[in-house]
Coordinates of C-alpha atoms and ligand atoms in Angstrom, one line a residue:
X1 CA -9.7 17.0 21.3
X2 CA -12.4 15.4 23.1
X3 CA -13.0 12.2 23.8
X4 CA -16.4 11.3 22.9
X5 CA -16.4 7.8 23.9
X6 CA -15.5 8.6 27.3
X7 CA -18.0 11.6 27.9
X8 CA -21.6 10.1 28.8
X9 CA -23.4 13.1 27.2
X10 CA -21.8 13.3 24.1
X11 CA -21.7 9.8 23.6
X12 CA -25.6 9.7 24.0
X13 CA -25.9 12.6 21.3
X14 CA -23.4 10.9 19.1
X15 CA -24.9 7.9 19.2
X16 CA -28.6 9.2 18.5
X17 CA -26.9 11.0 15.8
X18 CA -26.1 7.6 14.1
X19 CA -29.6 6.6 13.9
X20 CA -30.3 9.9 12.2
X21 CA -28.0 9.2 9.5
X22 CA -29.4 5.9 9.2
X23 CA -33.0 7.4 9.1
X24 CA -32.0 10.0 6.2
X25 CA -30.3 7.2 4.6
X26 CA -33.3 5.2 4.5
X27 CA -35.4 8.2 3.1
X28 CA -32.8 8.5 0.3
X29 CA -32.1 4.8 -0.3
X30 CA -34.8 2.6 0.8
X31 CA -33.2 -0.6 -0.1
X32 CA -30.5 0.4 2.4
X33 CA -29.6 -2.5 5.0
X34 CA -27.8 -1.7 8.2
X35 CA -25.4 -3.0 10.0
X36 CA -23.7 -1.6 13.0
X37 CA -23.7 2.4 14.3
X38 CA -21.4 2.7 16.9
X39 CA -20.0 5.6 18.8
X40 CA -15.7 5.8 18.2
X41 CA -13.5 8.2 20.1
X42 CA -13.9 10.8 17.3
X43 CA -17.8 10.9 17.2
X44 CA -19.6 8.0 15.3
X45 CA -20.1 5.7 12.3
X46 CA -22.6 3.7 10.8
X47 CA -22.2 0.7 8.5
X48 CA -24.5 0.3 5.5
X49 CA -25.1 -2.0 2.7
X50 CA -26.1 0.4 -0.4
X51 CA -25.9 -2.5 -3.2
X52 CA -23.4 -1.6 -5.3
X53 CA -23.8 1.6 -4.7
X54 CA -20.6 3.7 -3.3
X55 CA -20.8 6.9 -1.6
X56 CA -19.5 10.2 -2.9
X57 CA -18.7 13.7 -1.5
X58 CA -22.2 14.4 -3.1
X59 CA -24.3 11.6 -1.4
X60 CA -22.8 13.2 1.7
X61 CA -24.0 16.4 1.2
X62 CA -27.7 14.8 0.3
X63 CA -27.6 12.7 3.3
X64 CA -26.6 15.7 5.6
X65 CA -29.5 17.9 4.0
X66 CA -31.9 14.9 4.6
X67 CA -30.6 14.6 8.4
X68 CA -31.3 18.3 8.5
X69 CA -34.8 18.0 7.5
X70 CA -35.8 15.5 10.3
X71 CA -34.1 17.4 12.7
X72 CA -36.4 20.3 11.9
X73 CA -39.3 18.3 12.1
X74 CA -38.5 17.5 15.3
X75 CA -39.4 14.0 15.7
X76 CA -39.4 12.0 19.2
X77 CA -37.2 9.4 20.0
X78 CA -39.1 6.7 21.6
X79 CA -37.8 3.2 23.1
X80 CA -39.7 0.3 22.1
X81 CA -39.1 -3.5 24.2
X82 CA -39.2 -6.5 22.4
X83 CA -39.3 -10.3 22.5
X84 CA -36.5 -12.1 20.6
X85 CA -39.0 -13.4 18.2
X86 CA -40.8 -9.8 17.9
X87 CA -37.8 -8.5 16.9
X88 CA -37.0 -11.0 14.4
X89 CA -40.4 -10.1 12.9
X90 CA -39.9 -6.6 13.0
X91 CA -36.4 -6.8 11.3
X92 CA -37.2 -9.9 9.1
X93 CA -36.3 -7.9 5.8
X94 CA -32.7 -6.7 6.9
X95 CA -30.4 -9.9 7.4
X96 CA -28.0 -7.4 9.4
X97 CA -30.3 -7.0 11.7
X98 CA -31.7 -10.5 11.7
X99 CA -27.7 -11.4 12.3
X100 CA -27.3 -9.1 15.5
X101 CA -30.7 -10.4 17.0
X102 CA -29.8 -14.0 16.6
X103 CA -26.6 -13.8 18.3
X104 CA -28.8 -12.4 21.4
X105 CA -29.7 -14.5 24.5
X106 CA -33.4 -16.3 24.2
X107 CA -34.4 -14.5 27.5
X108 CA -32.8 -10.7 26.4
X109 CA -35.0 -7.9 26.4
X110 CA -34.4 -6.2 23.2
X111 CA -34.6 -2.3 22.6
X112 CA -35.4 -0.6 19.8
X113 CA -35.5 3.4 19.2
X114 CA -38.1 4.7 17.0
X115 CA -38.4 8.0 15.5
X116 CA -41.2 8.6 13.1
X117 CA -41.0 6.1 10.0
X118 CA -37.4 4.6 11.0
X119 CA -37.1 2.2 13.6
X120 CA -33.6 0.8 14.7
X121 CA -32.0 -1.8 17.1
X122 CA -30.5 -0.2 20.0
X123 CA -29.7 -0.4 23.9
X124 CA -29.8 3.0 23.8
X125 CA -29.9 5.5 25.6
X126 CA -31.1 8.1 23.4
X127 CA -32.1 12.0 23.2
X128 CA -35.6 12.5 23.4
X129 CA -36.3 14.5 20.1
X130 CA -34.6 14.7 16.6
X131 CA -34.0 18.6 17.0
X132 CA -31.3 18.1 19.9
X133 CA -28.8 17.1 16.9
X134 CA -28.4 19.9 15.1
X135 CA -25.1 20.3 15.5
X136 CA -23.7 17.9 13.5
X137 CA -20.9 17.0 10.7
X138 CA -20.9 14.4 8.6
X139 CA -17.1 13.9 8.0
X140 CA -15.7 11.1 5.6
X141 CA -16.6 7.6 4.2
X142 CA -15.0 4.6 3.4
X143 CA -15.4 1.4 2.6
X144 CA -15.5 -1.4 5.3
X145 CA -15.7 -5.0 5.0
X146 CA -18.6 -6.6 6.7
X147 CA -17.5 -7.7 10.2
X148 CA -13.8 -6.5 9.3
X149 CA -13.3 -10.1 7.3
X150 CA -11.6 -9.0 4.2
X151 CA -13.5 -12.2 2.7
X152 CA -17.0 -10.0 3.3
X153 CA -18.8 -7.8 1.3
X154 CA -17.9 -3.8 1.6
X155 CA -20.0 -2.2 3.4
X156 CA -20.0 1.8 2.8
X157 CA -19.1 3.6 6.3
X158 CA -20.0 7.3 6.8
X159 CA -18.2 9.1 9.8
X160 CA -19.9 11.9 11.7
X161 CA -19.7 13.9 14.9
X162 CA -22.3 15.9 16.9
X163 CA -22.1 18.2 19.9
X164 CA -24.8 20.4 22.1
X165 CA -23.5 23.8 20.7
X166 CA -22.7 25.1 17.6
X167 CA -19.9 26.5 19.0
X168 CA -18.3 23.3 20.3
X169 CA -19.0 21.7 16.8
X170 CA -17.1 24.5 15.3
X171 CA -14.0 24.0 17.5
X172 CA -13.8 20.6 16.8
X173 CA -13.7 20.8 13.1
X174 CA -10.9 24.0 13.5
X175 CA -8.8 21.2 15.5
X176 CA -9.7 18.5 13.0
X177 CA -8.4 21.0 10.2
X178 CA -5.3 21.9 12.7
X179 CA -4.3 18.2 12.9
X180 CA -4.4 17.8 9.4
X181 CA -2.3 20.8 8.5
X182 CA 0.4 19.3 11.2
X183 CA 0.1 15.7 9.6
X184 CA 3.9 15.2 9.3
X185 CA 3.0 13.6 6.0
X186 CA 1.8 16.5 4.8
X187 CA 4.5 18.7 6.2
X188 CA 7.6 16.1 5.1
X189 CA 6.3 16.8 1.8
X190 CA 5.8 20.6 2.0
X191 CA 9.2 21.0 3.7
X192 CA 11.4 18.5 1.7
X193 CA 11.8 16.4 4.9
X194 CA 11.4 12.9 3.3
X195 CA 9.6 11.3 0.2
X196 CA 8.7 7.4 -0.7
X197 CA 8.1 6.3 -4.3
X198 CA 6.1 3.6 -5.7
X199 CA 9.4 2.2 -7.2
X200 CA 11.1 1.3 -3.8
X201 CA 8.1 0.6 -2.2
X202 CA 5.3 0.8 0.9
X203 CA 6.8 1.8 4.1
X204 CA 9.8 2.3 2.5
X205 CA 10.7 6.1 2.9
X206 CA 13.9 8.0 1.9
X207 CA 15.3 10.9 4.2
X208 CA 16.0 14.3 1.8
X209 CA 19.0 16.7 3.0
X210 CA 16.4 18.6 5.1
X211 CA 15.2 15.6 6.9
X212 CA 18.6 13.9 7.1
X213 CA 20.2 17.0 8.7
X214 CA 17.3 17.0 11.5
X215 CA 18.2 12.9 11.9
X216 CA 21.7 13.4 12.5
X217 CA 21.4 16.0 15.1
X218 CA 19.7 13.5 16.7
X219 CA 21.9 10.8 16.4
X220 CA 24.3 13.1 17.7
X221 CA 22.4 14.0 20.8
X222 CA 21.2 10.6 21.7
X223 CA 24.8 8.8 21.2
X224 CA 26.8 11.5 23.3
X225 CA 23.9 11.4 26.2
X226 CA 24.3 7.3 26.3
X227 CA 28.3 7.8 26.3
X228 CA 28.0 9.8 29.4
X229 CA 25.4 7.3 30.6
X230 CA 28.2 4.5 30.0
X231 CA 26.7 2.8 27.4
X232 CA 29.1 0.9 24.3
X233 CA 27.9 1.3 21.1
X234 CA 28.7 -1.3 18.5
X235 CA 27.8 -1.8 14.5
X236 CA 26.3 -4.9 13.6
X237 CA 24.9 -6.2 10.2
X238 CA 21.0 -5.8 9.2
X239 CA 21.5 -9.7 7.7
X240 CA 21.6 -12.8 9.8
X241 CA 21.4 -16.6 9.5
X242 CA 17.9 -17.6 10.3
X243 CA 19.5 -20.0 12.9
X244 CA 20.0 -17.1 15.1
X245 CA 16.3 -16.4 15.1
X246 CA 15.7 -20.0 15.9
X247 CA 18.2 -19.6 18.9
X248 CA 16.1 -16.5 19.7
X249 CA 12.8 -17.3 19.3
X250 CA 11.6 -15.2 16.6
X251 CA 11.6 -17.7 14.3
X252 CA 8.7 -19.3 16.5
X253 CA 7.0 -16.2 17.8
X254 CA 8.1 -13.0 15.6
X255 CA 8.1 -14.6 11.9
X256 CA 5.2 -13.0 10.8
X257 CA 6.5 -9.8 11.2
X258 CA 9.5 -10.6 9.3
X259 CA 10.6 -10.6 5.7
X260 CA 11.0 -13.7 3.9
X261 CA 14.3 -15.7 3.9
X262 CA 16.9 -15.4 1.1
X263 CA 18.5 -18.8 0.2
X264 CA 21.9 -18.5 -1.4
X265 CA 24.5 -21.6 -1.6
X266 CA 23.6 -23.8 1.6
X267 CA 22.9 -20.6 3.5
X268 CA 19.7 -19.3 4.7
X269 CA 19.6 -15.7 5.7
X270 CA 16.9 -13.0 6.6
X271 CA 16.6 -9.5 6.9
X272 CA 16.6 -8.7 10.9
X273 CA 13.6 -7.4 12.7
X274 CA 15.3 -6.7 16.0
X275 CA 19.0 -6.4 17.0
X276 CA 18.7 -8.2 20.7
X277 CA 20.2 -11.6 19.0
X278 CA 23.1 -9.8 18.0
X279 CA 23.7 -8.0 21.1
X280 CA 23.2 -11.4 22.9
X281 CA 26.2 -12.5 21.0
X282 CA 28.3 -9.7 21.6
X283 CA 27.2 -10.2 25.4
X284 CA 28.8 -13.9 24.6
X285 CA 31.7 -12.9 23.5
X286 CA 33.8 -12.8 26.3
X287 CA 33.7 -13.8 30.1
X288 CA 32.1 -11.3 32.4
X289 CA 32.4 -10.9 36.0
X290 CA 29.2 -9.6 38.3
X291 CA 31.9 -6.6 39.0
X292 CA 31.5 -5.5 35.4
X293 CA 27.8 -5.3 35.1
X294 CA 25.7 -3.6 34.0
X295 CA 27.1 -3.8 30.4
X296 CA 25.2 -1.6 28.1
X297 CA 25.3 -1.9 24.5
X298 CA 24.1 0.4 22.0
X299 CA 23.3 0.3 18.3
X300 CA 21.7 3.1 15.9
X301 CA 20.4 -0.1 14.3
X302 CA 18.4 -0.7 10.9
X303 CA 15.5 -3.3 11.4
X304 CA 13.1 -4.6 8.9
X305 CA 9.7 -5.3 9.4
X306 CA 6.8 -6.7 7.4
X307 CA 4.1 -4.1 8.7
X308 CA 0.9 -4.7 6.5
X309 CA 0.6 -2.5 3.1
X310 CA -2.5 -1.0 4.9
X311 CA -0.7 0.0 8.3
X312 CA 2.0 1.7 7.3
X313 CA 2.1 5.5 7.9
X314 CA 4.4 7.9 6.7
X315 CA 7.7 7.7 9.1
X316 CA 5.3 6.7 11.8
X317 CA 5.4 3.3 10.7
X318 CA 7.7 2.1 8.4
X319 CA 9.1 -1.5 7.2
X320 CA 12.8 -0.1 7.4
X321 CA 13.6 1.6 10.7
X322 CA 16.3 2.6 12.4
X323 CA 16.2 1.9 16.2
X324 CA 18.0 4.0 18.9
X325 CA 18.3 0.8 20.5
X326 CA 20.5 -0.8 23.7
X327 CA 20.9 -4.1 25.6
X328 CA 21.5 -3.6 29.2
X329 CA 22.8 -6.9 30.6
X330 CA 22.3 -6.5 34.5
X331 CA 22.6 -8.7 37.4
X332 CA 19.3 -9.4 39.3
X333 CA 20.1 -7.0 42.3
X334 CA 20.5 -4.0 39.5
X335 CA 17.1 -4.4 37.8
X336 CA 15.6 -1.8 39.5
X337 CA 17.9 1.0 39.6
X338 CA 18.3 0.2 35.7
X339 CA 15.0 0.4 34.9
X340 CA 15.0 3.9 37.1
X341 CA 18.4 4.9 34.9
X342 CA 16.5 4.3 31.9
X343 CA 13.1 6.1 32.8
X344 CA 15.1 9.3 33.8
X345 CA 17.0 8.9 30.5
X346 CA 13.7 8.8 28.9
X347 CA 12.4 11.8 31.2
X348 CA 15.5 13.8 30.6
X349 CA 14.9 13.3 26.8
X350 CA 11.4 14.7 26.9
X351 CA 12.4 17.6 28.6
X352 CA 14.5 18.8 25.9
X353 CA 12.1 18.3 23.2
X354 CA 9.3 19.5 25.5
X355 CA 7.3 16.1 25.0
X356 CA 4.3 16.7 28.0
X357 CA 1.7 14.1 26.9
X358 CA 2.4 10.9 27.4
X359 CA 1.0 7.9 29.3
X360 CA 3.3 4.7 31.0
X361 CA 1.7 1.4 29.6
X362 CA 2.8 -1.4 31.0
X363 CA 2.3 -4.1 28.2
X364 CA 1.9 -7.3 29.6
X365 CA 1.2 -10.7 28.1
X366 CA -2.2 -12.1 26.8
X367 CA -2.6 -14.9 28.9
X368 CA -5.5 -16.4 26.3
X369 CA -3.1 -16.9 23.6
X370 CA 0.2 -18.0 25.2
X371 CA 1.6 -19.7 22.1
X372 CA 2.3 -16.4 21.2
X373 CA 5.1 -15.8 23.8
X374 CA 8.2 -17.6 24.7
X375 CA 9.0 -19.3 28.2
X376 CA 6.8 -20.8 31.2
X377 CA 3.9 -19.2 33.0
X378 CA 6.1 -19.1 35.9
X379 CA 8.6 -17.0 34.6
X380 CA 6.2 -14.7 33.0
X381 CA 4.3 -14.3 35.9
X382 CA 7.9 -13.2 38.1
X383 CA 8.6 -11.0 35.1
X384 CA 5.5 -8.9 34.8
X385 CA 5.0 -8.7 38.5
X386 CA 9.2 -7.5 38.8
X387 CA 8.2 -5.1 36.4
X388 CA 4.8 -3.8 38.2
X389 CA 6.8 -3.6 41.6
X390 CA 10.0 -1.7 40.3
X391 CA 7.4 1.0 38.6
X392 CA 5.3 1.2 41.5
X393 CA 8.1 1.3 43.9
X394 CA 9.7 4.0 41.8
X395 CA 6.3 6.1 41.8
X396 CA 5.3 6.0 38.3
X397 CA 1.6 6.1 37.0
X398 CA 1.0 3.8 34.6
X399 CA -2.2 1.6 33.1
X400 CA -1.6 -2.1 32.3
X401 CA -2.4 -3.2 29.4
X402 CA -2.7 -7.1 28.2
X403 CA -1.8 -8.4 24.9
X404 CA 1.0 -5.7 24.4
X405 CA 4.0 -7.4 25.8
X406 CA 6.8 -8.5 23.4
X407 CA 7.4 -12.4 23.1
X408 CA 10.3 -12.2 25.4
X409 CA 9.0 -10.0 28.0
X410 CA 6.6 -7.2 29.4
X411 CA 7.2 -3.7 28.3
X412 CA 6.8 -0.2 29.8
X413 CA 6.0 1.5 26.8
X414 CA 5.6 5.4 26.7
X415 CA 2.4 6.0 24.7
X416 CA 1.7 9.1 22.8
X417 CA -1.2 10.6 21.0
X418 CA -0.5 11.6 17.0
X419 CA -2.2 14.9 15.7
X420 CA -4.1 12.4 13.5
X421 CA -5.2 10.7 16.7
X422 CA -2.8 7.4 16.5
X423 CA -2.2 6.0 19.6
X424 CA 1.4 5.0 19.2
X425 CA 4.9 3.7 21.6
X426 CA 7.5 6.9 21.3
X427 CA 10.0 5.0 23.8
X428 CA 10.3 1.4 25.7
X429 CA 11.8 -0.5 27.9
X430 CA 11.5 -3.9 28.4
X431 CA 12.3 -6.7 30.9
X432 CA 13.5 -10.2 29.9
X433 CA 14.6 -13.5 31.5
X434 CA 14.0 -15.3 28.0
X435 CA 16.7 -14.4 25.5
X436 CA 19.7 -14.7 28.5
X437 CA 18.4 -18.3 28.9
X438 CA 18.0 -18.9 25.1
X439 CA 21.4 -18.0 24.2
X440 CA 23.0 -19.6 27.6
X441 CA 24.5 -16.3 28.8
X442 CA 26.5 -16.0 32.1
X443 CA 28.3 -14.1 34.1
X444 CA 30.7 -15.1 37.1
X445 CA 29.3 -14.0 40.6
X446 CA 31.5 -13.1 43.8
X447 CA 31.6 -17.1 44.9
X448 CA 33.0 -17.7 41.3
X449 CA 29.8 -19.5 40.3
X450 CA 28.6 -19.2 36.4
X451 CA 25.0 -17.2 36.9
X452 CA 22.5 -15.7 34.4
X453 CA 22.4 -11.9 33.8
X454 CA 18.8 -10.5 32.8
X455 CA 18.3 -7.8 30.0
X456 CA 16.8 -5.1 29.4
X457 CA 15.9 -3.9 26.3
X458 CA 15.3 0.1 25.9
X459 CA 14.8 2.6 23.0
X460 CA 14.8 6.1 24.0
X461 CA 14.1 8.1 20.6
X462 CA 12.2 4.6 19.7
X463 CA 13.2 4.7 15.9
X464 CA 14.5 7.7 14.4
X465 CA 11.3 7.6 11.8
X466 CA 9.0 7.6 14.2
X467 CA 10.3 10.0 16.5
X468 CA 10.7 12.2 13.6
X469 CA 7.4 11.9 12.4
X470 CA 6.3 12.6 16.1
X471 CA 8.8 15.7 16.2
X472 CA 7.3 17.5 12.6
X473 CA 3.4 17.2 14.3
X474 CA 4.6 18.4 17.8
X475 CA 7.0 21.7 16.4
X476 CA 4.4 21.8 13.4
X477 CA 7.4 21.6 11.1
X478 CA 9.1 24.5 12.6
X479 CA 12.0 22.9 14.5
X480 CA 13.7 24.7 17.1
X481 CA 17.4 26.0 16.3
X482 CA 19.4 23.5 17.2
X483 CA 17.6 20.9 14.8
X484 CA 16.2 23.1 12.2
X485 CA 18.0 22.3 8.7
X486 CA 18.5 25.6 8.0
X487 CA 19.1 27.6 11.1
X488 CA 19.7 31.3 9.3
X489 CA 18.3 32.2 5.8
X490 CA 20.1 35.6 5.1
X491 CA 18.3 38.2 2.4
X492 CA 20.1 41.1 1.2
X493 CA 17.8 43.8 0.4
X494 CA 19.6 44.5 -2.7
X495 CA 21.5 42.6 -4.6
X496 CA 23.6 45.4 -6.1
X497 CA 24.2 46.8 -3.0
X498 CA 24.4 44.5 -0.1
X499 CA 25.1 41.2 -1.6
X500 CA 29.3 41.7 -0.6
X501 CA 27.8 42.6 3.2
X502 CA 25.4 39.2 2.8
X503 CA 28.6 37.1 1.6
X504 CA 30.7 38.1 4.7
X505 CA 27.8 37.3 7.1
X506 CA 27.3 34.3 5.4
X507 CA 31.1 33.1 5.7
X508 CA 30.7 34.4 9.4
X509 CA 28.4 32.4 10.3
X510 CA 29.4 29.2 8.5
X511 CA 32.4 29.3 10.4
X512 CA 30.4 29.4 13.4
X513 CA 28.9 26.0 12.5
X514 CA 25.7 27.3 11.7
X515 CA 23.8 26.2 9.3
X516 CA 23.0 29.2 6.7
X517 CA 21.4 30.2 3.6
X518 CA 22.0 33.1 1.4
X519 CA 19.1 33.6 -0.7
X520 CA 20.6 36.1 -3.6
X521 CA 18.2 35.4 -6.0
X522 CA 16.8 38.2 -8.3
X523 CA 13.5 38.6 -6.4
X524 CA 11.4 41.1 -4.4
X525 CA 12.5 41.4 -0.6
X526 CA 9.0 40.5 0.4
X527 CA 8.8 37.3 -2.0
X528 CA 12.2 35.9 -0.5
X529 CA 10.8 36.6 3.3
X530 CA 7.6 35.1 2.3
X531 CA 9.4 32.0 1.5
X532 CA 11.9 32.1 4.8
X533 CA 8.5 31.7 6.4
X534 CA 6.9 29.1 4.2
X535 CA 10.2 27.2 5.0
X536 CA 10.2 27.7 9.0
X537 CA 13.4 28.9 9.0
X538 CA 14.1 30.3 12.6
X539 CA 15.8 33.0 11.7
X540 CA 15.7 35.4 8.4
X541 CA 18.1 38.2 8.5
X542 CA 17.1 41.1 6.7
X543 CA 20.3 43.4 5.4
X544 CA 20.4 46.4 4.1
X545 CA 22.4 49.7 4.0
X546 CA 22.3 50.5 7.7
X547 CA 23.2 46.9 8.4
X548 CA 26.0 47.1 6.2
X549 CA 27.2 50.5 7.1
X550 CA 27.2 49.9 10.8
X551 CA 28.3 45.9 10.6
X552 CA 24.9 45.3 12.1
X553 CA 22.7 42.2 12.1
X554 CA 19.1 42.5 11.8
X555 CA 16.9 39.6 11.9
X556 CA 13.2 38.4 12.3
X557 CA 12.3 35.1 13.8
X558 CA 9.9 32.8 12.7
X559 CA 6.3 33.5 14.0
X560 CA 7.1 37.1 14.4
X561 CA 6.9 40.2 12.7
X562 CA 9.6 42.2 14.6
X563 CA 12.7 43.1 13.1
X564 CA 15.5 43.1 15.5
X565 CA 18.9 44.9 15.2
X566 CA 22.0 43.6 16.9
X567 CA 26.1 43.5 16.7
X568 CA 27.5 40.5 14.8
X569 CA 28.6 39.5 18.2
X570 CA 25.4 39.9 19.9
X571 CA 23.6 37.9 17.3
X572 CA 26.1 34.9 17.6
X573 CA 25.7 34.8 21.5
X574 CA 22.0 34.5 21.0
X575 CA 22.0 31.7 18.2
X576 CA 24.5 29.9 19.9
X577 CA 23.0 30.0 23.4
X578 CA 19.6 28.9 21.7
X579 CA 21.4 25.9 20.6
X580 CA 23.3 25.1 23.4
X581 CA 20.1 25.1 25.4
X582 CA 18.0 24.0 22.9
X583 CA 15.4 26.6 23.4
X584 CA 12.0 25.7 21.8
X585 CA 11.0 29.3 20.9
X586 CA 6.9 29.6 21.0
X587 CA 5.3 30.4 18.0
Ligands
LIG1 C1 13.8 -1.9 22.0 N1 13.9 -5.4 20.9 C2 13.5 -4.2 21.5 C3 14.7 -3.1 21.7 O1 15.9 -3.7 21.9 C4 12.6 -3.8 20.4 O2 12.5 -3.9 19.2 N2 11.5 -3.2 20.7 S1 9.8 -3.0 19.9 O3 9.7 -4.0 19.1 O4 8.9 -2.3 20.6 O5 10.5 -2.0 19.0 C5 11.3 -0.5 19.6 C6 10.4 1.0 18.9 O6 10.6 0.9 17.3 C7 9.3 0.7 19.5 O7 8.9 1.4 20.6 C8 8.5 1.8 18.7 O8 8.9 3.2 19.1 C9 9.3 1.7 17.4 N3 8.8 1.0 16.4 C10 8.0 -0.3 15.7 N4 7.7 -0.4 14.8 C11 8.2 0.3 14.2 C12 7.9 0.5 12.7 N5 7.1 -0.2 11.8 N6 8.0 1.9 12.4 C13 8.7 2.9 12.8 N7 8.8 2.5 14.3 C14 8.4 1.2 14.8
LIG2 ZN1 15.8 -6.0 21.9

């Protein structure tokens, strides 16, 4: 999808369209007052005060019609420049505009744009006539607090988008439809992957058998990879005493994101938001020589974060998650190689899942809010420079983002854009000089002296929750065979004549460790075939007279209308090869 904000012509068009929207609203609701109408990545919106009125879908229709009228009447759009006083006089009956003007400099030239009987403050530029705005669409409406502050009044926000040609608009609307159909929350329901329930609570998802099967495959997959790379896996508890987080610094810098304390007898326990403190104690549990490093402690570990209820989103942002976590304890001279190993692992994994659209983000501290971070400036400068140097030397393209670091150090985050346009972190690799200090971790160097290791925190699949959300959207719910909850659906053409052979094939495939279903319901063949497609099962086997008499298998792949007939052995080889090679069959 196009990023309208970054595209100059489209940005002007959308900005002008926001005025067109306000113009139409003013005609229909003469008492309307206008706050701001910015261009955003997806088009534009305008925040409007309509008194007590709440905009409905019908209102959107009406406004859209009025906008079309103004487009048709071909009004010239002209720029006017005003002094601050002139602007205050002109907009005196609109408190929102007065607020904007009052915040401008005394000597600033204030510009406004006029089209027929409507005038609005704006820097511009704008198109020269309303007739150029005919390819627009109002998309949705919502409430929005004035200035984003929940103590303020709720304004009516109307979203829209505008393009140069009807074809561009059509394509964009189609893209939006496609994105909606891919939304993992919608597919998660349709494919019985996961569910939530208000009695459990917001942001707390339950993985149904289909989703759990995919997750088990993912867990086995990443664990095996890590074992080969010299990781050691552990299990640690999800609860710990508050004392642990006082030592780690979570108490001072991360408390807002944690669930409140549970008091019991003389203990104070909390649900952990991260696994690092437990892993620090595991490292500290034994003596280490410089020859033992790097030590890589991995865990598929549940964490709990108090995400705002408005921010939770399906599996993408949850309050209980399971990280594909590891902490690497390294010598300073091993930092570069170990970060490089982590990035290689990320890229290797992305190849298996065909993840190609991602960006590396170097997440740095926010120098204006230093209280958010542990440690001093000197150590932060050193950590950030080290991370930047390593990434540059390794030749990776990355952009920098201030204020996105963890409280203990800078991160290399791998950012992706979800189907519905969220920018989220999938994988992460973080450089930490703070926790080794706070936990007083040491190893013995070649001279027999005790020295500090450095810690690299990393999550390749991030969390299984978020990774699953991503996969559902990426594959549009049609998982490759190795991940699919059901890999083969066996459909006997006629139960009376073909069920026995269907059962024989069912057992054969089960004995080869395939996930098979036998659809022996007394339903029409076409119905059972359609359902197999709806469930996005990679292989549907249709077994009739020919297959039974000659001992063959006829299969149809998800996404194809072609039926292919092969021997049993050929089918087994085909599917086992696809599983082994993690083939992604493009629909
Ligand atoms: C990598 N201590 C490190 C760890 O060792 C850590 O917790 N890093 S994190 O805070 O960045 O979280 C790791 C990953 O979890 C993120 O990269 C992101 O992919 C995922 N994640 C974070 N918050 C959520 C959430 N609320 N729901 C689902 N996944 C999340
Ligand atoms: Zn960590």
